[in-house]
Short mmCIF file of C-alpha atoms and ligand atoms in Angstrom, two decimals:
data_model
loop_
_atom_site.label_atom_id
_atom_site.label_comp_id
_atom_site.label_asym_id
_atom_site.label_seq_id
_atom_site.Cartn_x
_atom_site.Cartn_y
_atom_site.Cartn_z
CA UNK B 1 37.92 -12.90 -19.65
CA UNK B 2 35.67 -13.21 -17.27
CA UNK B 3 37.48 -10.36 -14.85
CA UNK B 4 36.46 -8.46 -17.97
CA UNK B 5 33.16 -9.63 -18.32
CA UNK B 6 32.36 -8.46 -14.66
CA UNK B 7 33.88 -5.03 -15.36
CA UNK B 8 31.98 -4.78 -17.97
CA UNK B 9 29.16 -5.26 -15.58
CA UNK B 10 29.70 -2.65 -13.28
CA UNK B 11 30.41 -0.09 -15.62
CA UNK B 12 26.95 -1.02 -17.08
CA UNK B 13 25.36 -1.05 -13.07
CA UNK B 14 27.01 1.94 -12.37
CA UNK B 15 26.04 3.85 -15.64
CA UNK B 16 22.74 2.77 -14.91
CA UNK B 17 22.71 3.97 -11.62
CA UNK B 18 24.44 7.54 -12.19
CA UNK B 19 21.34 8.33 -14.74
CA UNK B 20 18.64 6.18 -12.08
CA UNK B 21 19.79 9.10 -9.59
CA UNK B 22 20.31 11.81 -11.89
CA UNK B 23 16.39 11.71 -12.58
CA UNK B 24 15.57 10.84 -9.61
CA UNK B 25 16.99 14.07 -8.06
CA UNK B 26 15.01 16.27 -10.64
CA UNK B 27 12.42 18.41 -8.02
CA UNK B 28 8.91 19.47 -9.56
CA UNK B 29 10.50 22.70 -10.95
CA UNK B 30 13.56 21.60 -12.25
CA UNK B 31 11.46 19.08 -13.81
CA UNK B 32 8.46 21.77 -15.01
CA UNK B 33 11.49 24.11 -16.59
CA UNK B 34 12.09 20.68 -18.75
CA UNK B 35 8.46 20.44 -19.90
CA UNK B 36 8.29 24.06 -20.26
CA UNK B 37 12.01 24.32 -22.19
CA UNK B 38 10.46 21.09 -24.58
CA UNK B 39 7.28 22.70 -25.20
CA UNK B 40 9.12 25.79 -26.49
CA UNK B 41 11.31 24.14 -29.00
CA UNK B 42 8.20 22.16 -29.67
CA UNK B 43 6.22 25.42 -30.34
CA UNK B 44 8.91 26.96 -32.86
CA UNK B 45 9.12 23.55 -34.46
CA UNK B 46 13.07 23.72 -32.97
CA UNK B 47 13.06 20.07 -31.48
CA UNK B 48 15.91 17.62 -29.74
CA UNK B 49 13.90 15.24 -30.13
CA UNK B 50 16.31 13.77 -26.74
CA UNK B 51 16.34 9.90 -25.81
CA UNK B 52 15.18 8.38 -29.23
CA UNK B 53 18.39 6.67 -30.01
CA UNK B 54 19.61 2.88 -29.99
CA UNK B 55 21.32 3.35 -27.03
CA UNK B 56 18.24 4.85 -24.75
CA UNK B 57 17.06 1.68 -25.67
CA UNK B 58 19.34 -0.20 -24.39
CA UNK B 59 19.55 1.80 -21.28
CA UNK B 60 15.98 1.59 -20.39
CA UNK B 61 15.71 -2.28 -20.89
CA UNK B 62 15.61 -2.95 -17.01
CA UNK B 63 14.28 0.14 -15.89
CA UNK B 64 12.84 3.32 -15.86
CA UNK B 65 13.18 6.73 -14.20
CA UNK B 66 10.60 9.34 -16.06
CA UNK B 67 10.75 12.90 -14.26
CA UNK B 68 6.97 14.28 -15.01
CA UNK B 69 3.78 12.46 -14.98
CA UNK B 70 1.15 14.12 -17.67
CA UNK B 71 -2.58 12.94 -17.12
CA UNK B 72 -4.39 13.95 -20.56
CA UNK B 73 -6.98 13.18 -23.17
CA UNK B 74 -6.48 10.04 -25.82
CA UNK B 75 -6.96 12.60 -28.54
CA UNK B 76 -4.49 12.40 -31.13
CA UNK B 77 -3.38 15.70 -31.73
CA UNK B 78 -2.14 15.98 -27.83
CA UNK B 79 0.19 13.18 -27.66
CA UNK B 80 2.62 14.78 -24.35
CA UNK B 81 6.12 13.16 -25.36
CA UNK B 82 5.73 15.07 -28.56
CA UNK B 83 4.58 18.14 -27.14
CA UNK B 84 7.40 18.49 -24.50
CA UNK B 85 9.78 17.06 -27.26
CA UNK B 86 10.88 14.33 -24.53
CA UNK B 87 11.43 10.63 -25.16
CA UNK B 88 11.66 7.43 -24.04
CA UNK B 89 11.69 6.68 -20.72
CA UNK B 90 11.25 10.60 -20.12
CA UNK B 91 7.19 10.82 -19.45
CA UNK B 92 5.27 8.83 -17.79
CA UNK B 93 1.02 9.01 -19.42
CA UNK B 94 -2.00 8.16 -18.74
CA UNK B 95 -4.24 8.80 -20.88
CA UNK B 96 -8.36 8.76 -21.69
CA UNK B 97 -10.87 10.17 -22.95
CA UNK B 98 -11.32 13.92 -21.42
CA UNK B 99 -8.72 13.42 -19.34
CA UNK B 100 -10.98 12.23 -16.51
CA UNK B 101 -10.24 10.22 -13.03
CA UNK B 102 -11.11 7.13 -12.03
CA UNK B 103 -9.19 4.22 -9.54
CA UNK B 104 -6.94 3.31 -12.13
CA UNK B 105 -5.78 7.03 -13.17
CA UNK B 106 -5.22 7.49 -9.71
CA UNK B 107 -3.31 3.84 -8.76
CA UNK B 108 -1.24 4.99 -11.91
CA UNK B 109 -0.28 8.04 -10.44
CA UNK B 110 0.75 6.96 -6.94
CA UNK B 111 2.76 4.20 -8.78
CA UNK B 112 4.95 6.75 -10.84
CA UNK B 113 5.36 8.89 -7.69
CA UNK B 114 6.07 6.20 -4.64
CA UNK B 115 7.97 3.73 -6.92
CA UNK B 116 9.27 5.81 -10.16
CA UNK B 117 10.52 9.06 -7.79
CA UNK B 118 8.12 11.16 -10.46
CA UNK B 119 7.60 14.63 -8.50
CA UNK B 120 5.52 16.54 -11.16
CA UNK B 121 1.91 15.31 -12.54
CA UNK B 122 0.51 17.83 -14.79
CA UNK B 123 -2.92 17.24 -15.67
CA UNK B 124 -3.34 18.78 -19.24
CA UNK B 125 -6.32 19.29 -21.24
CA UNK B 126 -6.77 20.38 -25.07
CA UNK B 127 -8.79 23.10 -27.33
CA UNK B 128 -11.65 21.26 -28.51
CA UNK B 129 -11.64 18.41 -26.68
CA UNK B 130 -14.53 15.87 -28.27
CA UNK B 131 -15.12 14.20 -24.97
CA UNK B 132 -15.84 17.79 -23.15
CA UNK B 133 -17.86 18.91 -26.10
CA UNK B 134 -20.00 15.52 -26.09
CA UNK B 135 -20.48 16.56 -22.42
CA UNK B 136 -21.64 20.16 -23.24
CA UNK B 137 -24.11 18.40 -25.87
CA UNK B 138 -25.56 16.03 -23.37
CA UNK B 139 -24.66 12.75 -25.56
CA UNK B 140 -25.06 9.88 -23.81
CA UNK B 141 -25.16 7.23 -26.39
CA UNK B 142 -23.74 4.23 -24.34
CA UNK B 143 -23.29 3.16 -20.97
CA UNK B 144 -19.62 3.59 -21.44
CA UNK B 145 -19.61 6.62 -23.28
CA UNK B 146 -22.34 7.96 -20.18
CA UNK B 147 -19.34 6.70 -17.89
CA UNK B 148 -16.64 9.85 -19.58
CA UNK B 149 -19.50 12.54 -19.45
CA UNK B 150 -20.75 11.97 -15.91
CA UNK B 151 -16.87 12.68 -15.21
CA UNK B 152 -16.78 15.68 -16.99
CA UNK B 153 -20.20 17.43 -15.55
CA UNK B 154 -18.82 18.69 -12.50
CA UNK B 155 -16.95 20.80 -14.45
CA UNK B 156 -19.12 21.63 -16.66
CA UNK B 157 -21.64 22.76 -13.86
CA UNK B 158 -18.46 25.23 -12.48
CA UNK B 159 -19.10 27.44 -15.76
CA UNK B 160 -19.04 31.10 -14.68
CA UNK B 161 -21.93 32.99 -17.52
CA UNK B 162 -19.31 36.11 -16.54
CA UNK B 163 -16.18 34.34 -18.28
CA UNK B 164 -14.45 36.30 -21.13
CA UNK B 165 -13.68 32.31 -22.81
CA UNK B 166 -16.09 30.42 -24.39
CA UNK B 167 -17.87 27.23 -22.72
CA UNK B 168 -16.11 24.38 -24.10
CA UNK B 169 -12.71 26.24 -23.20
CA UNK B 170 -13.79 27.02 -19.89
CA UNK B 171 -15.15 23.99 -19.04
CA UNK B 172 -11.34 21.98 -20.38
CA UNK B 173 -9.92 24.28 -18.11
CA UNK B 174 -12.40 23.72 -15.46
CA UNK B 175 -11.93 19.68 -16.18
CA UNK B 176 -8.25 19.65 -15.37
CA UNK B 177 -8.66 22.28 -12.11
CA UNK B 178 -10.85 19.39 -10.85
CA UNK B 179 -9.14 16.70 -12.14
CA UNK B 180 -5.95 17.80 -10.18
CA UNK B 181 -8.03 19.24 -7.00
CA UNK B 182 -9.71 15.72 -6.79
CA UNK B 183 -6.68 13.47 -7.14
CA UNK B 184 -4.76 15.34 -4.54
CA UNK B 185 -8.50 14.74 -2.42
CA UNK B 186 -8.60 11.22 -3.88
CA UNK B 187 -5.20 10.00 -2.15
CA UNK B 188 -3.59 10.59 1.17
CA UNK B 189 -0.53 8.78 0.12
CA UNK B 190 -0.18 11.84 -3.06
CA UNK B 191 -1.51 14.09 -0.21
CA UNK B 192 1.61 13.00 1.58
CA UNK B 193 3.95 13.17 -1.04
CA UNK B 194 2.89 17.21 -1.50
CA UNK B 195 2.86 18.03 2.06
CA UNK B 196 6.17 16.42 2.66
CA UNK B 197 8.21 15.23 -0.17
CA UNK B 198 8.19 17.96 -2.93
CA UNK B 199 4.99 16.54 -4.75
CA UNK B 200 3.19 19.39 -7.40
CA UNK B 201 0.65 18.13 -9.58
CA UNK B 202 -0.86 21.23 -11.64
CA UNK B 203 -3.51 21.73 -14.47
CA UNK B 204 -2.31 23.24 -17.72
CA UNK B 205 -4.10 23.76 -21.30
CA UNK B 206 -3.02 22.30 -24.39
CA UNK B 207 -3.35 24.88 -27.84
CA UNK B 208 -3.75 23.10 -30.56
CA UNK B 209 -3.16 25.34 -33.12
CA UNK B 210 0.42 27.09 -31.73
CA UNK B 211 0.93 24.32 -29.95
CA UNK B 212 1.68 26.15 -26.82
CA UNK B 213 1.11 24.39 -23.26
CA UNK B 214 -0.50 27.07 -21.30
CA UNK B 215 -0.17 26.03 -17.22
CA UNK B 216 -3.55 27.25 -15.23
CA UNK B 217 -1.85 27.72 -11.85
ZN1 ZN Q 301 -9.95 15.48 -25.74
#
C-alpha cells in the first residue's frame, strides 16, 4: 500500500513537473501567439475557455507557472483572462486604475518574471478609460484620486495636436507606451531579463466594442 501510495506520488511530482517546464519553456512569442490566438476566439465569441476545470484546480494547488504578465486598468469591461480566453493559473494581473506604475506594479512584475519564468508583460490599456478621461478633465477630487492622474499626465502632455485619433485614445495609447518605456527604465533586474534572457514587455490597446486587442509595437 504504501509502495503504491509513493507511486502515486511521483506520478503526481512528475505530472506536475512536465506542465511546470512545459510553461516555463514558452518564449515571449510563443507566448504572444497564445494571447493573440485567445483574443481571436475571444473576438468571434469562439472560446476554449482552457484551464477552468476541477482538475486545473487541483493541479495548481502548490504552484503556479502563468506564461504572460498583463498590466491593465481595474475597469470591468477589460478583465485580461477573459479577453485572451485563458484560465487559471494561465495570466498573471495586475491591475489599477489607468493602468499606471508605481513600486508595487513594478515588484509585481519582477516577481512573475525572476520567480514565475513569465517572459511576456503586456501593458494594455482600454477605449474610454475613466481614469485617463478624469485626467484629461483635470479632476482631482482626493488626494488618492490626485495620486492616478499625476500618473497619467505625462502622457497626457505627449499628445501630438497632428494625430488622426482623438485625445482620450491617444493619450491610453500614450499611457501604456510610457507605462512599458518606464518599467523597463524603472528596473535593471527587467532591464536584464530583456537584454539577456528573452524578456518583451509591449503596450497594446484594448477595443471595447469588438473586443479586439490591438498591440502598439
Ligand atoms: Zn480604465
Amino acid at each position: 500500500m504504501k509502495k503504491l501510495f509513493l507511486l502515486f506520488c511521483f506520478i503526481c511530482f512528475s505530472f506536475n513537473s512536465s506542465l511546470a517546464n512545459e510553461v516555463k519553456n514558452l518564449s515571449a512569442d510563443e507566448a504572444l501567439k497564445i494571447l493573440k490566438e485567445g483574443n481571436l476566439r475571444f473576438q468571434n465569441m469562439k472560446e476554449k475557455h482552457p484551464d477552468q476545470t476541477k482538475e486545473r484546480r487541483k493541479e495548481l494547488q502548490n504552484m503556479q507557472h502563468p506564461f504572460a504578465v498583463v498590466i491593465t486598468c481595474s475597469d470591468s469591461r477589460v478583465p485580461p483572462s477573459l479577453i485572451f480566453d485563458q484560465g487559471l493559473g494561465d495570466i498573471f494581473e495586475i491591475r489599477n486604475a489607468g493602468n499606471v506604475l508605481d513600486n508595487h506594479v513594478i515588484g509585481s512584475v519582477e516577481y512573475a518574471v525572476v520567480h514565475l519564468g513569465v517572459k511576456l508583460v503586456i501593458v494594455m490599456g482600454h477605449e474610454n478609460c475613466g481614469a485617463v478621461t478624469a485626467t484629461l478633465n483635470d479632476v482631482h477630487e482626493s488626494k488618492f484620486i490626485s495620486s492616478l492622474i499625476n500618473s497619467i499626465e505625462p502622457a497626457l502632455k505627449m499628445y501630438d495636436e497632428n494625430s488622426n485619433e482623438d485625445k482620450l485614445t491617444s493619450t491610453v495609447k500614450n499611457n501604456a507606451l510610457y507605462v512599458a518605456n518606464n518599467l523597463i527604465k524603472s528596473d535593471k533586474i527587467l532591464n536584464d531579463y530583456i537584454k539577456n534572457k528573452g524578456l518583451k514587455i509591449l503596450p497594446a490597446y484594448y477595443h471595447l466594442d469588438s473586443g479586439k486587442v490591438e498591440f502598439l509595437k
